[in-house]
Amino acid sequence: MAATRLAKDCSVLTIAGSDCSGGAGIQADLKTFAAHGCYGASVLTALTAQNTTGVKDVYPIPPSFVSDQIRCVLDDVETHAIKTGMLCNAEISAEVAKVLAEYKGKGKLPPFVCDPVCVSTSGHTLLKEDALGVLFDQLFALATVITPNKSETELLLKTSGSPMEISTLDDMLQAAKKLSSFSSTSVLVKGGHLTSSLQEVKDLVAKNPGLEIIKQNILDENMEILLVAFESEMTSRELVVDILFEHDGRTTVFARPRIHSTSTHGTGCTLASAIACGLAQGIPLKDAIANASLYTHIGILTAQPIGRGHGPLNHLHSTNLATVAQRTKTNPYPFTYFLIQNTREAWKEYVEHDFVKQLGRGVLAKERFVHFIKQDYHYLKYYARAYGLLAAKSSSFTAIASATQTIINIINEIGTHKAFCETFGVTEQELEHTAESTATAAYGGYLINIGLQGDEAKLIMALMACLLGYGEVGLWLKKEANQPNTWVTLGGNPYKKWIEDYSGEHYQGAVRIGIESVEKLIVADHPSPARLKEWQEVWLRCTQLEKGFWDMAMSLAN
Amino acid sequence: MAATRLAKDCSVLTIAGSDCSGGAGIQADLKTFAAHGCYGASVLTALTAQNTTGVKDVYPIPPSFVSDQIRCVLDDVETHAIKTGMLCNAEISAEVAKVLAEYKGKGKLPPFVCDPVCVSTSGHTLLKEDALGVLFDQLFALATVITPNKSETELLLKTSGSPMEISTLDDMLQAAKKLSSFSSTSVLVKGGHLTSSLQEVKDLVAKNPGLEIIKQNILDENMEILLVAFESEMTSRELVVDILFEHDGRTTVFARPRIHSTSTHGTGCTLASAIACGLAQGIPLKDAIANASLYTHIGILTAQPIGRGHGPLNHLHSTNLATVAQRTKTNPYPFTYFLIQNTREAWKEYVEHDFVKQLGRGVLAKERFVHFIKQDYHYLKYYARAYGLLAAKSSSFTAIASATQTIINIINEIGTHKAFCETFGVTEQELEHTAESTATAAYGGYLINIGLQGDEAKLIMALMACLLGYGEVGLWLKKEANQPNTWVTLGGNPYKKWIEDYSGEHYQGAVRIGIESVEKLIVADHPSPARLKEWQEVWLRCTQLEKGFWDMAMSLAN
């Protein structure tokens, strides 16, 4: 199932009718493209006034306006797959075939899924009978695959002068072979209107060696624990079976449980569009169909009731809402921005703390600063140990090395810290013998707790408030010091070295590495809402604990 | 920003033109609805043959077919918001206004965003001038908000006999006030075609007390670390400003950095649709606009080049592809199914191991079984300790209790284990003094490693292969025993009790609880592809270690 192109780099074009109620037609197609992460374009062949109860009216678009639209798309948007649906009448069918043949002639026709839509789920004719010949003569041979259902297959075989009724899997296989031969392309005959059993599938395989079966959402051997644990349609004996006969003769049977649901409006459009998304990505036909069948199957399974009749599938089951904006060149730090922006008040109380302001003015009482640096000595031990836990939780040498380098930096800074303390008359012995304050214990304990409880990512979150906050304080004080008539005093400020350290290149380099590691987390492992909430809580808690640390210094609390 | 309705329960209808190239019109609208998780319906007023280089041709739909479509949707699909875009001409505008007024009369008009599209990004007229009067006289008063850009605002004010040119924020505010008074609704004047600065915004606020500013993606105070870390458009002085004048007089200014990009095709459609999604969810207008602005802004920021002209936005930035199917009533265990299905071979080698088959036949050499139960005794100590780690990693009393109960169960089973061993002549002392085999050390060590390295979820993954696999073996042997001419022997089988234990209600109850906890993980915290891969690897590794454990028993390896 290896794709050669990422979904986000694929454009897929549908040429089909509109279903204003949104469940079928180009609406279902565009939703399916979006649900696969592909860019969608859509050319309209006809409009319908319809809803889940049926088609009220059809309004065909002039053929020349259909081809104008096709040219507009194919001449400008690099297109990686095309899907056709309702073509309404012979004139539109011929026009579409003519334009696609033209692009084929220029070597510009991408993989093409032709869904020969003839009749709506509700029974309304969507293709005039005289168009069937056009499909055969002009359109099918351009297609990578055609995807008729049972009645469309019967109608097409009748048109080709080889009528047959389809009531068994064997009939389906024979019909697929005939249709492939008449249409010169691969054929997927869809069995949604037949009911089969696993035994019938096995019999078919026994009779046709080389035939491959792909079973989907079927509880199979070695799944006794799931079989007994619930009674559901996964265990049902009623299967829906589609048969793919590829033009080179390979045959594949796709089997899945039948779902008893009225949410089947637009199933055919959805399947064909999902196959087109697979082909656009370079996935081989058989695998593209397997993926598309499962996507459509789950779309029916997870549908919510909409409208009073046959409701639409749930097209969006394959996507989740993102929680953090994408990282881009012009917005490289969306997650750090998000964290700060969403905890603005707590962050401001931390980085613009009175302690910081008094320190900037050089008026902070020495005893408060001394209380702070003594406790900081204890805190740094916790902080280093937490990076030890981070190393233990890392899964790459790069990550282990990065955590370890931080510990080495902290150990080195402890040397500077001691020297700095001495300038304030605090000896190493005094540092070691200072009792740990409640604020220090709370913060240190929290780091170790997170380090034991959570994974690498959560621990990184816990370590960031300290790293980034001191960086912010350093830069802020430095910036303010450079303003005219500044309130910050550097000359004669006993804390000048402290300000210079945190605003200096060495520390700021570490801040940038920290921000990078936070942003990389999000790209590598986009969090669910629950996980993001957890991370935000950790960040907020540490921000508050940082503020508490400076509160402690100001009140000289133990 | 509290929503009163979940996005997935919202249907939004767009009434607009088609852009076959997919960047604007109902295509942009449907993509925006999908990107917000809302169901989308779309009524076509006109088709365009266009691409990123411009509009080649316009094909209006007969007014009566437009109203037929609207009725089809509103009579069948419960609709939570409506958005109108290109209405093409006076006749279509009047028809849309008439039908919407009719539903308003019946109390059935949901919140309605009217985007008075007049001219395309590329300069093509999309609304004939004679339609402007219709908008004023019949449509605007039905709307919750209208969203003209600078030139549309100028055109509308000219039509209303009060012409003015807009070149400053102050002009925008005055224009919004006038237009709101003339149109009897709230007005969002979009300033995408003007460039403003933060100073201008501040001046506007100074002159207009009570005006609220919402700044988005603007690096602000207390973000020095982000300001220095990169030079980008987030730090640019050029802002784009929109002004909302609500009909009750409240005024809000939305400011964000200008992005220099050609990917702006369909910006207006996208914004109006995103606002409609917010209103559908019951989000207040101001917050719905703030969300929609940011969504559109990031859509431009993350756009990939498509076409040769003004390319479309990236509508899908707000979604990620889901990794595991949704849990439904008829498919309650999609994740367990996924795990087993995707490791079929390893799983089968484990649960259908020769050890199991010989045990089922009752022919397993006693020394092999004894080797197994001796090592199992050691293994269960690791297993219990791993649940201890799970308790330590849990964040709710329920989870702590569940992990602890499992430990108690294991301790109790150790009693049974000893008694069982005695029937095979193995004493407790012998159990304690048996040297740990390499297979046991590998498996036990792996559990403890995962327990220390990862979070709760990853550890649960590691604990499942044992729990579920023995459950599978028990059920399989029991099921096979009940087949006619079965190969499984229960009568006289020395291992009958073992089979009965694992197939019995007590153990199977634990299996069901385990499956539930795995499935709940996915619902509560849908994994990213990276996380899912990690989980799958843990599951696979443990499956292999389980097989290795039985290999060890068969080969009597130490």
Short mmCIF file of C-alpha atoms in Angstrom, two decimals, chain B residues 21-22 47 323 388 449 477 487 518:
data_model
loop_
_atom_site.label_atom_id
_atom_site.label_comp_id
_atom_site.label_asym_id
_atom_site.label_seq_id
_atom_site.Cartn_x
_atom_site.Cartn_y
_atom_site.Cartn_z
CA SER B 21 -10.89 25.02 -9.64
CA GLY B 22 -11.87 24.45 -6.02
CA LEU B 47 -21.35 28.29 -12.20
CA THR B 323 -5.36 6.86 12.77
CA GLY B 388 2.48 -1.17 40.40
CA ASN B 449 11.52 -0.55 30.88
CA LEU B 477 -9.13 -24.47 23.09
CA TRP B 487 -8.39 -32.62 18.33
CA VAL B 518 -7.55 -0.14 25.51
#
